Structure formats: structure tokens, C-alpha cells
Amino acid sequence: MSKIKFVTVFWIFAFLISAAESKDKPNILFIFSDDHTWQTISSYGHPLSKVVPTPNIDRIGAEGIRFDRCLVTNSICAPSRAVVLTGKYSHLNGQIDNFNTFDGGQVTFPKLLQKSGYETAIVGKWHLKSVPTGFDYHEVMRGQGRYYNPTLYTDGEPTEYEGYNTDVVVDRSLDWLKNRDSDKPFMLMSQFKATHGPFQPALRHLGELDDVTVPLPDNFFDDYTGRSRAPGNHNTSIANVMPLSNLSIDYRNIQGEQLAQYRSHFDEANDAFEKANLQGDERAEWRYQRFIKNFLLTSKGIDENVGRLLDYLDESGLAENTIVIYAADQGFFLGEHGWYDKRWMYEECLKTPLLVRWPGVTQEGRVSSDIVSNLDFAPMFLEMAGASIPSEIQGRSLVPLLKGAAPQNWRKSFYYKYYGEQRGGSVSEGYYNHGVPPHEGVADKRYKLIHYKHDDVDEWEFFDHQRDPSEMKSVYGNPEYAETIARLKTELEQLKTQYRVN
Ligand SMILES: [Ca+2]
């Protein structure tokens, strides 16, 4: 065989092998929502999720695995998204808060999947300000986007859509799936604005819970004693702080009959509330009911749309070779401690939902209590795709956990850091956004140690979840725990060295 013929045959052969390998690679559908906390997802078993169940999201866990202790490194929107993309803590990926702009020039898992032969796309919420990189296709909202009749942008070019945001994100995701380059495996990120505030359900769900009274959480009227001063300086009270605009709507682009229905649901209720001038518990109860019902019905829109995506995978025959992941950017308070919002290292928002279905790999209905994190998503996606994991990535792939069990040397503790968002004024008067100051800490399966060190503040909190799952009393000064606290302080320093914080 002549040299030229040999080279030609070699390349044809190499191309066929590569095409065959690409065909074998699993597709990845990563469904990611905003603030859609684990308490609302029924498979996690929280009483709130019984009010509005989530059968479609539950199905992912029932046919795959549910992670019960998935912790975020920095419980706020844009930073969590940057951690997911890079597999690195905020101080290394640069996205420490919602104010700065994501550096799209750095290494991210979508870029590495592209190199590995994947067609990549992101549709929906982005929230990182810079133009998405590493995607063959992107169609994203600017900033928070609108719930009703949203505008999505591709390369800065706007397209206006009629309808409800969560429906539109799935319409556009399905459109991309149907028209993609089907010779390649795909990785699609369908990212919802829901359930971020202002809490606005789809028109079809407005008023569905009007006859229901949702029980207040046991610690709704928390007096914040028995802990550091930090929680008492909060600015996230549902009863007194949450603006009514969170229970209202954005009227841009809404007209006619739609407008009349929204006005009737939101404005008339808010007007009646203002007129009634309720006080004390009555006022708190009214505001909680409005908040929680709108939140839960916004969640319902997510679940329905997850169902649409799963149905399409079934109908198209893609389900068998497509991994489905459901997660949110962080958890959220739904009235616990009297709060809405996130940011704190407390359980409600430190923990985020994570469910993964990988046909032929995940054993149906498994539950993992191992400590996993959004830091682990990037390496997980890379290993799923058969791509190598750069050493600079700080998370660990969850693939071994999906296949069976955590390796012996899996993490036993977890490092958290929230940076605070400075607004001005005094520390106790809203200097930090939502009154949440910078803090860091370490958590394991039973204990949590939090350090508030900023300005002239230097305070610790320590919780034993076995005795105090709701984190109502810090036992930092209790000599019974002195040894454990000392151990966790050492652990905290070791983790900071390991993750290059120090
Ligand atoms: Ca969020």
C-alpha cells in the first residue's frame, strides 16, 4: 500500500472509531433551577412538599439516585453557577458575589466537553453577566429575566417570547434538542428562573391554593437568642422585611386579559392587605401564606416542565442513553427562623437538591447521605463524558457514588464561605445585603462550626444536629463539646489549606 493510501485509510479508520466512541458516550441533560430548595421536592419528605408534590422531579431520583447531603460552597446565585461551571471555590473562579462578572476565559466543564466531542447548549437563566462561553448554542436571559413573556438573548440578540418563563425555557430546550447535530452526544443545560423571587406562578396555577392554610414552621417566630449576634441582625424576615414587590408582578410586556388576571391575583390581594393594616401574628401569617403559596405554585411549574423534558426523552428514544441531573443553585428558607432568602451556612440554604438518573449505571431508588457538593458537578460531568479531569479542579467526580458507593477516602467534612455583599451603613443596620455578614465554617454529617469574623466581630457558633437539627441553640461554649470543637477548628484550617484559601 502506498504511503498516501495508508494515511488516508488510517484517518478514515480513526474517524470511524471516534464517531463510534461519540455515539457510545452518554448524553447529559442538566436541569438546574434557582432557589428551588429541597424542602419543596417531595422525595425529600419535608411536610411542605405534600402541599404541592413534585412527581416528575421525584421520578429522576426514583429511577436513579437522590443525594441527601449536597452542600453548596457559597449559598448564593451567581457564585454557585460559577462553582458548577469551574469545579473551583469562589476565591479561585473569581465569582465571590452577585455583583461581579464571571470571567468566561477560564476553563469550564462545557469547554472541556466540547473538546471531547460533545455538542453543548445552555437555555434559560445564566446570571453571570459575561457572554456564555463553551456552548455551541446559548439562549439566555439577562440578569434575573422576567417570569411572564421573557426575552432571551443569543450573542446579544434579543428574542421576545410569549408565555411563562419556565414553559418557554423548556420549549426552547426541546426545540434545540430536536434540531441539534445528532451525530454528536449532547450536553444541554436547561436553567430555570423559577423559583427565584418575586414569586410568580404560571397563570394556570394562580389561586390554586386559596383554600389551603400552610402550617407555619415551628421556628417561624424565632427570637434568635442562644446564638451569635449574626442571625439577630438579619434582614430577611418574611413578616416584616420582605417587600410586597416579592408578592407582586413585573408588568412589563403584559397586556389585556393576562394583565387583568395577574392584577386580580397580585394587586387586589396586596391592596386588601395594606387596607386591613394587620398587626403582629396576623400580619406575619398573611404574609407567610402569600409567600409560601406563590413559591409552591412556582415550584409546580418547574415540576410540570421537568415532566415535559422526561416525556420527550422517552418518546424520542433518547432516555436510555441520556443522563438526567436535577439540582438547584442553592437551598432557601421557607419561613424557618422567620426568613426567606439564602446566604447563611444554616441547613435550609447550605443544602441543595440533587437527583441523578443514569440508565444502566445508577441503581433505581438509591439514596446517598455522603457529603457531596456543587463543587463536584464539573468533574462528574467530565467523567460521565469520558474526558479527563484537570488537576486544578477542586471537586471530586460523583461517578463512583453513582455506580455504587463512595470511595474510602471520600470527604468527611466540608468547607463553606459566604463573602457578604456590602451595602453601607452600620454592621447591625443592613451594612451587608439582607443583613448576612461574611462567614465561613466546616460541616460534617453531625456537627457544624461557623465563624463570623469581619469588621470588629469575631464570634463562633457550633451546632450538634443530632440534638438540634433546626440550629436553634449554639453549644459553642459547652465544655462537653470542647474536644469536638477543637478538632473541627483544626479541620477548618486544613480544609482552607487544601482549597488554597490561606
Ligand atoms: Ca439562587
PDB file of C-alpha atoms in Angstrom, residues 319-450:
ATOM      1  CA  ALA A 319     -33.873   8.335  27.529  1.00  0.00           C
ATOM      2  CA  GLU A 320     -31.809   5.146  27.511  1.00  0.00           C
ATOM      3  CA  ASN A 321     -28.548   6.930  26.696  1.00  0.00           C
ATOM      4  CA  THR A 322     -29.205  10.252  28.425  1.00  0.00           C
ATOM      5  CA  ILE A 323     -28.146  11.094  31.954  1.00  0.00           C
ATOM      6  CA  VAL A 324     -30.594  13.437  33.687  1.00  0.00           C
ATOM      7  CA  ILE A 325     -29.471  15.599  36.583  1.00  0.00           C
ATOM      8  CA  TYR A 326     -31.743  17.853  38.622  1.00  0.00           C
ATOM      9  CA  ALA A 327     -30.296  20.416  41.020  1.00  0.00           C
ATOM     10  CA  ALA A 328     -30.749  23.998  42.203  1.00  0.00           C
ATOM     11  CA  ASP A 329     -28.125  26.694  42.704  1.00  0.00           C
ATOM     12  CA  GLN A 330     -28.711  26.548  46.461  1.00  0.00           C
ATOM     13  CA  GLY A 331     -31.375  25.914  49.097  1.00  0.00           C
ATOM     14  CA  PHE A 332     -33.694  28.583  50.504  1.00  0.00           C
ATOM     15  CA  PHE A 333     -35.503  29.477  53.710  1.00  0.00           C
ATOM     16  CA  LEU A 334     -39.236  28.878  53.533  1.00  0.00           C
ATOM     17  CA  GLY A 335     -40.136  30.554  56.808  1.00  0.00           C
ATOM     18  CA  GLU A 336     -37.642  28.685  59.013  1.00  0.00           C
ATOM     19  CA  HIS A 337     -36.253  31.236  61.514  1.00  0.00           C
ATOM     20  CA  GLY A 338     -38.931  33.560  60.055  1.00  0.00           C
ATOM     21  CA  TRP A 339     -36.849  34.003  56.893  1.00  0.00           C
ATOM     22  CA  TYR A 340     -36.909  33.886  53.141  1.00  0.00           C
ATOM     23  CA  ASP A 341     -33.693  34.053  51.046  1.00  0.00           C
ATOM     24  CA  LYS A 342     -30.375  32.185  51.417  1.00  0.00           C
ATOM     25  CA  ARG A 343     -26.641  33.073  52.021  1.00  0.00           C
ATOM     26  CA  TRP A 344     -26.338  31.613  55.537  1.00  0.00           C
ATOM     27  CA  MET A 345     -24.445  28.432  56.346  1.00  0.00           C
ATOM     28  CA  TYR A 346     -27.605  27.105  58.015  1.00  0.00           C
ATOM     29  CA  GLU A 347     -29.079  23.867  56.719  1.00  0.00           C
ATOM     30  CA  GLU A 348     -32.026  25.214  54.724  1.00  0.00           C
ATOM     31  CA  CYS A 349     -29.827  27.004  52.202  1.00  0.00           C
ATOM     32  CA  LEU A 350     -26.499  25.197  52.630  1.00  0.00           C
ATOM     33  CA  LYS A 351     -28.142  22.045  51.309  1.00  0.00           C
ATOM     34  CA  THR A 352     -29.387  21.859  47.740  1.00  0.00           C
ATOM     35  CA  PRO A 353     -31.372  19.149  45.953  1.00  0.00           C
ATOM     36  CA  LEU A 354     -29.500  16.728  43.704  1.00  0.00           C
ATOM     37  CA  LEU A 355     -31.075  13.818  41.833  1.00  0.00           C
ATOM     38  CA  VAL A 356     -29.339  11.860  39.069  1.00  0.00           C
ATOM     39  CA  ARG A 357     -30.675   9.204  36.699  1.00  0.00           C
ATOM     40  CA  TRP A 358     -28.171   7.313  34.557  1.00  0.00           C
ATOM     41  CA  PRO A 359     -29.852   4.319  32.933  1.00  0.00           C
ATOM     42  CA  GLY A 360     -27.799   1.163  33.339  1.00  0.00           C
ATOM     43  CA  VAL A 361     -25.498   2.800  35.892  1.00  0.00           C
ATOM     44  CA  THR A 362     -27.487   4.203  38.815  1.00  0.00           C
ATOM     45  CA  GLN A 363     -29.392   1.621  40.789  1.00  0.00           C
ATOM     46  CA  GLU A 364     -33.064   2.605  40.999  1.00  0.00           C
ATOM     47  CA  GLY A 365     -34.171   4.401  44.141  1.00  0.00           C
ATOM     48  CA  ARG A 366     -30.797   4.668  45.848  1.00  0.00           C
ATOM     49  CA  VAL A 367     -30.247   7.372  48.450  1.00  0.00           C
ATOM     50  CA  SER A 368     -26.813   8.720  49.341  1.00  0.00           C
ATOM     51  CA  SER A 369     -26.066  10.507  52.593  1.00  0.00           C
ATOM     52  CA  ASP A 370     -22.437  11.174  51.634  1.00  0.00           C
ATOM     53  CA  ILE A 371     -21.315  14.798  51.706  1.00  0.00           C
ATOM     54  CA  VAL A 372     -21.284  15.923  48.089  1.00  0.00           C
ATOM     55  CA  SER A 373     -21.246  19.418  46.639  1.00  0.00           C
ATOM     56  CA  ASN A 374     -21.852  21.651  43.645  1.00  0.00           C
ATOM     57  CA  LEU A 375     -18.036  21.672  43.531  1.00  0.00           C
ATOM     58  CA  ASP A 376     -18.287  18.058  42.331  1.00  0.00           C
ATOM     59  CA  PHE A 377     -20.593  18.675  39.367  1.00  0.00           C
ATOM     60  CA  ALA A 378     -17.904  19.722  36.830  1.00  0.00           C
ATOM     61  CA  PRO A 379     -15.665  16.680  37.439  1.00  0.00           C
ATOM     62  CA  MET A 380     -18.781  14.455  37.457  1.00  0.00           C
ATOM     63  CA  PHE A 381     -19.831  15.726  34.016  1.00  0.00           C
ATOM     64  CA  LEU A 382     -16.287  15.252  32.694  1.00  0.00           C
ATOM     65  CA  GLU A 383     -16.025  11.672  33.917  1.00  0.00           C
ATOM     66  CA  MET A 384     -19.509  10.884  32.566  1.00  0.00           C
ATOM     67  CA  ALA A 385     -18.249  12.057  29.166  1.00  0.00           C
ATOM     68  CA  GLY A 386     -15.005  10.092  29.409  1.00  0.00           C
ATOM     69  CA  ALA A 387     -12.996  13.337  29.438  1.00  0.00           C
ATOM     70  CA  SER A 388     -10.015  13.823  31.719  1.00  0.00           C
ATOM     71  CA  ILE A 389     -10.360  15.997  34.824  1.00  0.00           C
ATOM     72  CA  PRO A 390      -7.794  18.833  35.086  1.00  0.00           C
ATOM     73  CA  SER A 391      -5.819  18.783  38.329  1.00  0.00           C
ATOM     74  CA  GLU A 392      -6.852  22.386  39.094  1.00  0.00           C
ATOM     75  CA  ILE A 393     -10.471  21.257  39.626  1.00  0.00           C
ATOM     76  CA  GLN A 394     -11.161  21.127  43.371  1.00  0.00           C
ATOM     77  CA  GLY A 395     -14.279  18.964  43.371  1.00  0.00           C
ATOM     78  CA  ARG A 396     -14.383  15.197  43.029  1.00  0.00           C
ATOM     79  CA  SER A 397     -16.357  13.274  40.467  1.00  0.00           C
ATOM     80  CA  LEU A 398     -19.561  11.718  41.786  1.00  0.00           C
ATOM     81  CA  VAL A 399     -19.405   8.905  39.227  1.00  0.00           C
ATOM     82  CA  PRO A 400     -18.126   6.312  41.762  1.00  0.00           C
ATOM     83  CA  LEU A 401     -21.068   7.223  44.013  1.00  0.00           C
ATOM     84  CA  LEU A 402     -23.447   6.905  41.073  1.00  0.00           C
ATOM     85  CA  LYS A 403     -22.024   3.468  40.287  1.00  0.00           C
ATOM     86  CA  GLY A 404     -22.226   2.098  43.791  1.00  0.00           C
ATOM     87  CA  ALA A 405     -20.512   3.628  46.792  1.00  0.00           C
ATOM     88  CA  ALA A 406     -18.247   6.477  47.813  1.00  0.00           C
ATOM     89  CA  PRO A 407     -14.523   5.657  47.813  1.00  0.00           C
ATOM     90  CA  GLN A 408     -12.985   5.036  51.247  1.00  0.00           C
ATOM     91  CA  ASN A 409     -11.230   8.406  51.175  1.00  0.00           C
ATOM     92  CA  TRP A 410     -14.372  10.400  50.329  1.00  0.00           C
ATOM     93  CA  ARG A 411     -14.671  13.750  52.164  1.00  0.00           C
ATOM     94  CA  LYS A 412     -15.880  13.559  55.754  1.00  0.00           C
ATOM     95  CA  SER A 413     -16.224  17.316  56.197  1.00  0.00           C
ATOM     96  CA  PHE A 414     -16.996  20.346  54.085  1.00  0.00           C
ATOM     97  CA  TYR A 415     -15.712  23.926  53.865  1.00  0.00           C
ATOM     98  CA  TYR A 416     -18.158  26.812  53.347  1.00  0.00           C
ATOM     99  CA  LYS A 417     -17.566  30.512  52.790  1.00  0.00           C
ATOM    100  CA  TYR A 418     -20.003  33.377  52.211  1.00  0.00           C
ATOM    101  CA  TYR A 419     -18.375  36.711  51.424  1.00  0.00           C
ATOM    102  CA  GLY A 420     -21.125  39.204  52.323  1.00  0.00           C
ATOM    103  CA  GLU A 421     -22.300  41.909  49.963  1.00  0.00           C
ATOM    104  CA  GLN A 422     -21.546  45.336  51.359  1.00  0.00           C
ATOM    105  CA  ARG A 423     -24.246  47.975  51.071  1.00  0.00           C
ATOM    106  CA  GLY A 424     -23.154  50.687  53.505  1.00  0.00           C
ATOM    107  CA  GLY A 425     -24.472  51.763  56.929  1.00  0.00           C
ATOM    108  CA  SER A 426     -23.586  50.087  60.212  1.00  0.00           C
ATOM    109  CA  VAL A 427     -22.996  46.353  60.547  1.00  0.00           C
ATOM    110  CA  SER A 428     -26.233  45.971  62.518  1.00  0.00           C
ATOM    111  CA  GLU A 429     -28.253  48.167  60.142  1.00  0.00           C
ATOM    112  CA  GLY A 430     -28.059  46.466  56.810  1.00  0.00           C
ATOM    113  CA  TYR A 431     -24.392  47.097  56.033  1.00  0.00           C
ATOM    114  CA  TYR A 432     -24.431  43.684  54.433  1.00  0.00           C
ATOM    115  CA  ASN A 433     -27.081  42.746  51.893  1.00  0.00           C
ATOM    116  CA  HIS A 434     -30.015  41.055  53.663  1.00  0.00           C
ATOM    117  CA  GLY A 435     -28.102  41.583  56.926  1.00  0.00           C
ATOM    118  CA  VAL A 436     -25.995  38.477  56.263  1.00  0.00           C
ATOM    119  CA  PRO A 437     -22.349  39.108  57.192  1.00  0.00           C
ATOM    120  CA  PRO A 438     -19.338  37.238  55.800  1.00  0.00           C
ATOM    121  CA  HIS A 439     -18.804  33.878  57.482  1.00  0.00           C
ATOM    122  CA  GLU A 440     -17.080  30.599  56.930  1.00  0.00           C
ATOM    123  CA  GLY A 441     -17.231  27.232  58.552  1.00  0.00           C
ATOM    124  CA  VAL A 442     -16.959  23.495  58.459  1.00  0.00           C
ATOM    125  CA  ALA A 443     -19.737  20.913  58.499  1.00  0.00           C
ATOM    126  CA  ASP A 444     -19.694  17.153  58.756  1.00  0.00           C
ATOM    127  CA  LYS A 445     -22.581  14.728  58.964  1.00  0.00           C
ATOM    128  CA  ARG A 446     -23.367  15.651  62.570  1.00  0.00           C
ATOM    129  CA  TYR A 447     -21.726  18.940  63.556  1.00  0.00           C
ATOM    130  CA  LYS A 448     -21.365  22.427  62.191  1.00  0.00           C
ATOM    131  CA  LEU A 449     -18.911  25.129  63.233  1.00  0.00           C
ATOM    132  CA  ILE A 450     -19.428  28.671  61.906  1.00  0.00           C
TER     133      ILE A 450
END
